[in-house]
């Protein structure tokens, strides 16, 4: 199902609400959510928390706000949060934790599989010293966007938990695409969130809801995050019209993510056979393909432009790398069409 005649691989955020979502939105029972009186929001928050194995949930307008509200609830001004140098929270959230929270990100290199080296995490935790910021949080991301949709498994999460426990630190998981990770590994999302104190997941990416993410954690943490959301201007009123689509997303759009992964795998395999194209190690494991382009005759900008003229859209993600994202509005035929266009240009 090409979007506007294009095969649009720019992002899974482009997915439009399904007819079932539109119907649920029209029929949603609503109230003022700042007063806690929107029954549909309350239902979504309960169901999301249950799905993540947490006590409470908070509906937020975006993944960015979910992560920021989490960081604000965990940390104070002058504190430090350990975060990957390729993490969305560090790379793509407009410096929110520093700008709005006075929180200093302490970056560690993300390995190609999306993980942080455990020894490096341990070494980055500050000793008590009047000169130092106080280490207050460890942030992880699953799946890892800039690492080509790489998946963090439960064993890795446990190893981070052990370091966190040794230093009394909470762990926040940016699980914008945690359901992609869960489907790829064949485990419940709650298993991947079990060793995180808080988790944000997005309804508006592969799950195709129009708007929204949910932040989950303990009841006390969610109380603090709810206050942070209000400070950030994210207290919404009759948000049940949005939450209704989110409930349909959770109920109907998770299992089919396997189709997106299969399409991404086929894109990766096809690209791997083209001269000068090297997919990232975990490309196509879920719904994201990141690949490097090394040729004299064409660079990433030229490729993006010429592919757009062929009706296939995607983005460069810095240097010689580009990204393709599959989603429910990209069919197996669209993947063939995209590969045929890549072959015409790259041979
Ligand atoms: N990612 C978007 C862009 O911002 C890059 C995309 O097209 O992939 N965490 C992760 C891992 C994300 O990939 C994103 C969005 C977010 C958080 C933020 O979600 P939103 O866009 O709802 O603020």
Coordinates of C-alpha atoms and ligand atoms in Angstrom, one line a residue:
X1 CA 0.0 0.0 0.0
X2 CA 2.2 2.9 -1.2
X3 CA 1.6 6.2 0.5
X4 CA 0.6 9.0 -1.9
X5 CA 2.1 6.9 -4.7
X6 CA 5.4 6.6 -2.9
X7 CA 7.1 3.9 -1.0
X8 CA 7.7 5.9 2.1
X9 CA 10.5 4.5 4.2
X10 CA 11.3 7.7 6.0
X11 CA 9.8 6.5 9.3
X12 CA 7.2 4.4 10.9
X13 CA 5.9 7.6 12.4
X14 CA 4.2 8.2 9.1
X15 CA 1.7 5.5 9.6
X16 CA -1.9 6.8 9.6
X17 CA -4.6 5.5 11.9
X18 CA -6.4 2.4 10.9
X19 CA -10.2 2.5 10.2
X20 CA -10.8 0.7 13.5
X21 CA -8.8 3.5 15.3
X22 CA -10.9 6.2 13.6
X23 CA -14.1 4.4 14.7
X24 CA -12.8 4.0 18.3
X25 CA -11.8 7.7 18.3
X26 CA -15.3 8.8 17.2
X27 CA -17.0 6.7 19.8
X28 CA -14.6 7.3 22.7
X29 CA -15.9 8.2 26.1
X30 CA -14.0 11.3 27.4
X31 CA -13.5 13.6 30.4
X32 CA -10.9 16.1 31.6
X33 CA -7.7 14.1 31.9
X34 CA -5.9 16.8 34.0
X35 CA -8.6 16.0 36.6
X36 CA -8.0 12.3 36.0
X37 CA -11.5 12.0 34.7
X38 CA -11.0 10.7 31.2
X39 CA -12.1 7.0 31.3
X40 CA -10.4 6.1 28.0
X41 CA -7.1 7.6 29.0
X42 CA -7.3 5.9 32.4
X43 CA -8.0 2.6 30.6
X44 CA -5.1 3.0 28.3
X45 CA -2.8 3.9 31.2
X46 CA -3.9 0.8 33.1
X47 CA -3.6 -1.5 30.1
X48 CA -0.2 -0.1 29.1
X49 CA 1.2 -0.5 32.6
X50 CA -0.1 -4.1 32.8
X51 CA 1.5 -4.8 29.4
X52 CA 4.9 -3.4 30.6
X53 CA 4.6 -5.2 34.0
X54 CA 4.6 -1.9 35.9
X55 CA 2.2 -0.5 38.5
X56 CA 1.2 2.7 36.7
X57 CA 1.2 4.5 33.3
X58 CA 1.1 8.1 32.0
X59 CA -0.3 9.0 28.6
X60 CA 2.0 11.6 27.0
X61 CA 1.8 13.4 23.6
X62 CA 5.1 12.0 22.3
X63 CA 8.0 9.7 23.0
X64 CA 10.2 12.8 23.5
X65 CA 7.9 14.0 26.3
X66 CA 7.8 10.6 27.8
X67 CA 11.5 10.3 28.0
X68 CA 11.9 13.9 29.3
X69 CA 9.2 13.5 32.0
X70 CA 11.0 10.3 33.1
X71 CA 14.4 12.0 33.3
X72 CA 12.9 15.0 35.2
X73 CA 11.2 12.6 37.6
X74 CA 14.4 10.6 38.2
X75 CA 16.9 13.5 38.3
X76 CA 17.4 17.0 39.7
X77 CA 19.4 20.0 38.4
X78 CA 23.1 19.3 38.2
X79 CA 22.6 15.5 38.2
X80 CA 24.1 13.4 35.6
X81 CA 22.4 10.7 33.4
X82 CA 24.4 8.0 31.7
X83 CA 23.3 7.7 28.1
X84 CA 24.5 6.2 24.8
X85 CA 26.1 8.7 22.3
X86 CA 23.7 7.4 19.6
X87 CA 20.7 7.4 21.9
X88 CA 17.5 9.2 20.8
X89 CA 17.4 11.0 24.1
X90 CA 20.9 12.4 23.5
X91 CA 20.8 12.8 19.7
X92 CA 17.3 13.7 18.7
X93 CA 15.5 15.3 21.6
X94 CA 16.8 18.9 21.2
X95 CA 18.9 18.7 24.3
X96 CA 15.8 18.6 26.5
X97 CA 17.3 17.1 29.5
X98 CA 20.0 19.8 29.7
X99 CA 17.8 22.7 28.5
X100 CA 14.8 22.0 30.6
X101 CA 16.1 19.9 33.5
X102 CA 19.6 21.1 34.0
X103 CA 20.6 17.5 33.7
X104 CA 24.0 16.7 32.3
X105 CA 24.1 13.7 29.9
X106 CA 27.2 11.6 30.4
X107 CA 27.6 9.8 27.0
X108 CA 29.2 6.4 26.5
X109 CA 29.8 5.0 23.1
X110 CA 26.9 2.8 21.8
X111 CA 28.3 -0.4 20.4
X112 CA 26.9 -1.4 17.0
X113 CA 24.4 -3.8 18.7
X114 CA 22.9 -0.8 20.6
X115 CA 24.3 -1.8 24.0
X116 CA 26.7 0.1 26.3
X117 CA 29.7 -1.7 27.6
X118 CA 28.8 -2.8 31.2
X119 CA 32.3 -2.1 32.5
X120 CA 32.2 1.4 31.0
X121 CA 28.8 2.0 32.6
X122 CA 30.2 1.0 36.0
X123 CA 33.3 3.2 35.5
X124 CA 31.1 6.2 34.5
X125 CA 29.2 6.2 37.9
X126 CA 30.7 9.1 39.8
X127 CA 32.3 8.6 43.2
X128 CA 31.0 10.9 45.9
X129 CA 33.0 14.1 45.6
X130 CA 32.0 17.7 46.0
X131 CA 33.5 18.5 42.6
X132 CA 31.5 16.0 40.7
X133 CA 27.9 15.9 39.5
X134 CA 25.8 13.2 41.1
X135 CA 25.2 10.2 38.8
X136 CA 21.4 9.7 39.1
X137 CA 20.2 7.6 36.1
X138 CA 21.2 5.0 33.4
X139 CA 19.2 5.3 30.1
X140 CA 19.0 2.6 27.5
X141 CA 17.1 2.3 24.2
X142 CA 15.3 -0.8 22.8
X143 CA 15.1 -1.2 19.8
X144 CA 18.0 1.0 19.1
X145 CA 17.1 3.5 16.4
X146 CA 20.5 4.7 15.2
X147 CA 22.0 1.2 15.6
X148 CA 19.7 0.0 12.9
X149 CA 16.8 -1.3 15.0
X150 CA 19.2 -3.4 17.2
X151 CA 17.5 -5.4 19.9
X152 CA 18.6 -5.5 23.6
X153 CA 17.8 -8.8 25.2
X154 CA 16.7 -9.6 28.7
X155 CA 20.1 -11.0 29.7
X156 CA 21.7 -7.6 28.8
X157 CA 19.0 -5.8 30.7
X158 CA 19.8 -7.9 33.8
X159 CA 23.5 -7.1 33.5
X160 CA 22.7 -3.4 33.5
X161 CA 20.3 -3.9 36.4
X162 CA 23.1 -5.5 38.5
X163 CA 25.4 -2.4 38.0
X164 CA 22.4 -0.1 38.7
X165 CA 21.6 -2.0 41.9
X166 CA 25.2 -1.9 43.0
X167 CA 25.1 1.9 42.9
X168 CA 21.4 2.5 43.9
X169 CA 20.6 3.9 40.4
X170 CA 17.3 3.7 38.5
X171 CA 17.3 2.6 34.8
X172 CA 15.1 4.3 32.3
X173 CA 14.3 2.5 29.0
X174 CA 13.4 4.4 25.9
X175 CA 11.3 1.6 24.5
X176 CA 9.8 3.6 21.7
X177 CA 9.9 0.4 19.7
X178 CA 9.9 -2.1 22.5
X179 CA 7.2 -4.2 20.8
X180 CA 9.4 -4.6 17.8
X181 CA 12.1 -6.0 20.1
X182 CA 9.6 -8.2 21.9
X183 CA 8.2 -9.6 18.6
X184 CA 11.8 -10.1 17.2
X185 CA 12.8 -12.0 20.4
X186 CA 9.5 -13.8 20.8
X187 CA 9.1 -12.6 24.4
X188 CA 6.5 -10.4 26.1
X189 CA 7.4 -6.7 26.2
X190 CA 7.2 -6.9 30.0
X191 CA 10.2 -9.3 30.0
X192 CA 12.3 -6.6 28.3
X193 CA 11.0 -3.9 30.7
X194 CA 11.4 -6.0 33.9
X195 CA 14.8 -4.7 34.8
X196 CA 14.0 -1.1 34.0
X197 CA 12.4 1.2 36.6
X198 CA 10.7 3.2 34.0
X199 CA 9.9 2.6 30.3
X200 CA 8.4 4.8 27.6
X201 CA 6.8 3.2 24.6
X202 CA 5.3 4.8 21.5
X203 CA 1.8 4.1 20.1
X204 CA 2.4 6.3 17.1
X205 CA 5.2 4.5 15.4
X206 CA 4.8 0.9 14.1
X207 CA 1.6 0.6 16.0
X208 CA 0.1 3.3 13.8
X209 CA -1.9 5.4 16.4
X210 CA -1.9 9.0 15.3
X211 CA -0.5 10.5 18.6
X212 CA 0.9 9.4 21.9
X213 CA 3.3 7.4 24.0
X214 CA 2.9 5.9 27.5
X215 CA 5.5 6.2 30.3
X216 CA 5.2 3.4 32.8
X217 CA 6.8 2.8 36.3
X218 CA 5.9 2.6 40.0
X219 CA 2.9 4.6 41.3
X220 CA 5.2 7.1 43.1
X221 CA 7.3 7.6 40.0
X222 CA 4.3 8.2 37.8
X223 CA 3.0 10.8 40.3
X224 CA 6.2 12.7 39.8
X225 CA 6.2 12.2 36.1
X226 CA 2.6 13.5 35.9
X227 CA 3.7 16.7 37.6
X228 CA 6.6 16.9 35.1
X229 CA 4.2 16.4 32.2
X230 CA 2.1 19.3 33.5
X231 CA 5.2 21.5 33.8
X232 CA 6.0 20.7 30.2
X233 CA 2.5 21.6 29.0
X234 CA 1.6 18.1 28.3
X235 CA -1.5 17.9 30.5
X236 CA -4.3 17.2 28.0
X237 CA -8.0 17.5 28.4
X238 CA -10.4 15.2 26.5
X239 CA -7.4 13.1 25.4
X240 CA -9.6 10.0 25.3
X241 CA -10.1 10.5 21.6
X242 CA -6.4 9.8 21.2
X243 CA -6.1 7.2 23.9
X244 CA -8.9 5.3 22.1
X245 CA -6.7 4.9 19.1
X246 CA -3.9 3.8 21.4
X247 CA -6.0 1.0 22.8
X248 CA -6.8 -0.3 19.3
X249 CA -3.0 0.0 18.6
X250 CA -2.2 -2.2 21.6
X251 CA -4.9 -4.7 20.8
X252 CA -4.5 -5.1 17.1
X253 CA -1.1 -3.8 15.8
X254 CA 1.5 -5.6 17.8
X255 CA 1.6 -9.1 16.3
X256 CA 1.7 -7.9 12.8
X257 CA 5.1 -6.1 13.4
X258 CA 6.6 -9.5 12.3
X259 CA 5.6 -8.5 8.7
X260 CA 7.6 -5.3 9.0
X261 CA 10.6 -7.2 10.2
X262 CA 10.3 -9.6 7.3
X263 CA 10.1 -6.7 4.8
X264 CA 13.2 -5.0 6.5
X265 CA 15.1 -8.3 6.3
X266 CA 14.4 -8.6 2.6
X267 CA 15.5 -4.9 2.0
X268 CA 18.7 -5.7 4.0
X269 CA 19.4 -8.8 2.0
X270 CA 18.8 -7.0 -1.3
X271 CA 21.0 -4.0 -0.3
X272 CA 23.8 -6.2 0.9
X273 CA 24.2 -7.5 -2.6
X274 CA 24.7 -4.0 -4.1
X275 CA 28.1 -2.6 -4.8
X276 CA 29.3 -0.2 -2.1
X277 CA 26.4 -0.8 0.3
X278 CA 27.1 -2.3 3.7
X279 CA 24.1 -2.8 6.0
X280 CA 24.8 -2.2 9.8
X281 CA 25.3 -5.5 11.7
X282 CA 21.8 -5.6 13.1
X283 CA 20.0 -4.0 10.1
X284 CA 16.7 -5.7 9.3
X285 CA 16.5 -7.6 12.6
X286 CA 13.5 -5.4 13.3
X287 CA 11.9 -2.7 11.2
X288 CA 14.9 -0.5 10.7
X289 CA 17.6 -0.8 8.1
X290 CA 20.7 1.4 8.5
X291 CA 23.4 1.0 5.8
X292 CA 26.6 2.7 4.7
X293 CA 27.2 3.8 1.1
X294 CA 30.8 3.9 -0.1
X295 CA 31.0 4.8 -3.8
X296 CA 32.8 7.4 -5.9
X297 CA 29.9 8.0 -8.3
X298 CA 27.1 8.7 -5.8
X299 CA 26.8 9.8 -2.2
X300 CA 23.9 9.6 0.3
X301 CA 22.4 12.9 -0.6
X302 CA 22.4 12.1 -4.3
X303 CA 21.0 8.6 -3.7
X304 CA 18.2 10.0 -1.5
X305 CA 17.3 12.6 -4.2
X306 CA 17.4 10.1 -7.1
X307 CA 15.5 7.5 -5.2
X308 CA 12.8 10.1 -4.4
X309 CA 12.5 10.8 -8.1
X310 CA 11.9 7.0 -8.5
X311 CA 9.1 7.2 -5.8
X312 CA 11.0 5.8 -2.9
X313 CA 11.6 8.1 0.1
X314 CA 14.1 7.7 3.0
X315 CA 16.6 9.8 4.9
X316 CA 20.4 10.0 5.3
X317 CA 21.3 9.7 9.0
X318 CA 24.7 11.4 9.0
X319 CA 28.0 10.7 7.2
X320 CA 27.7 8.0 4.6
X321 CA 24.8 6.2 6.3
X322 CA 21.1 6.1 5.4
X323 CA 18.0 4.6 7.0
X324 CA 15.0 2.8 5.7
X325 CA 12.0 2.0 8.0
X326 CA 9.3 -0.5 7.3
X327 CA 5.7 -0.2 8.6
X328 CA 2.2 -1.3 8.0
X329 CA 1.8 1.0 5.0
X330 CA 4.8 -0.6 3.2
X331 CA 3.8 -3.9 1.5
X332 CA 6.0 -6.8 0.3
X333 CA 5.4 -5.4 -3.3
X334 CA 6.6 -1.9 -2.1
X335 CA 9.8 -3.6 -0.9
X336 CA 10.3 -5.1 -4.3
X337 CA 9.6 -1.8 -6.0
X338 CA 12.2 -0.1 -3.7
X339 CA 14.8 -2.8 -4.3
X340 CA 14.3 -2.5 -8.1
X341 CA 14.9 1.2 -7.9
X342 CA 18.0 0.7 -5.8
X343 CA 19.3 -1.8 -8.3
X344 CA 18.7 0.7 -11.2
X345 CA 20.8 3.3 -9.4
X346 CA 23.4 1.2 -7.7
X347 CA 23.6 -1.8 -10.0
Ligands
LIG1 N1 12.1 8.8 16.3 C1 11.9 9.5 15.1 C2 12.8 10.7 14.9 O1 12.8 11.5 16.0 C3 14.2 10.3 14.6 C4 12.1 8.5 13.9 O2 11.7 8.8 12.8 O3 12.6 7.4 14.2 N2 12.8 7.3 21.0 C5 13.1 6.7 19.9 C6 14.0 5.5 19.9 C7 12.6 7.2 18.7 O4 13.0 6.6 17.5 C8 11.8 8.3 18.7 C9 11.3 9.0 17.4 C10 11.5 8.9 19.9 C11 12.0 8.3 21.1 C12 10.6 10.1 20.0 O5 9.3 9.9 19.7 P1 8.4 11.2 19.3 O6 8.7 11.4 17.9 O7 7.0 10.7 19.5 O8 8.7 12.3 20.2

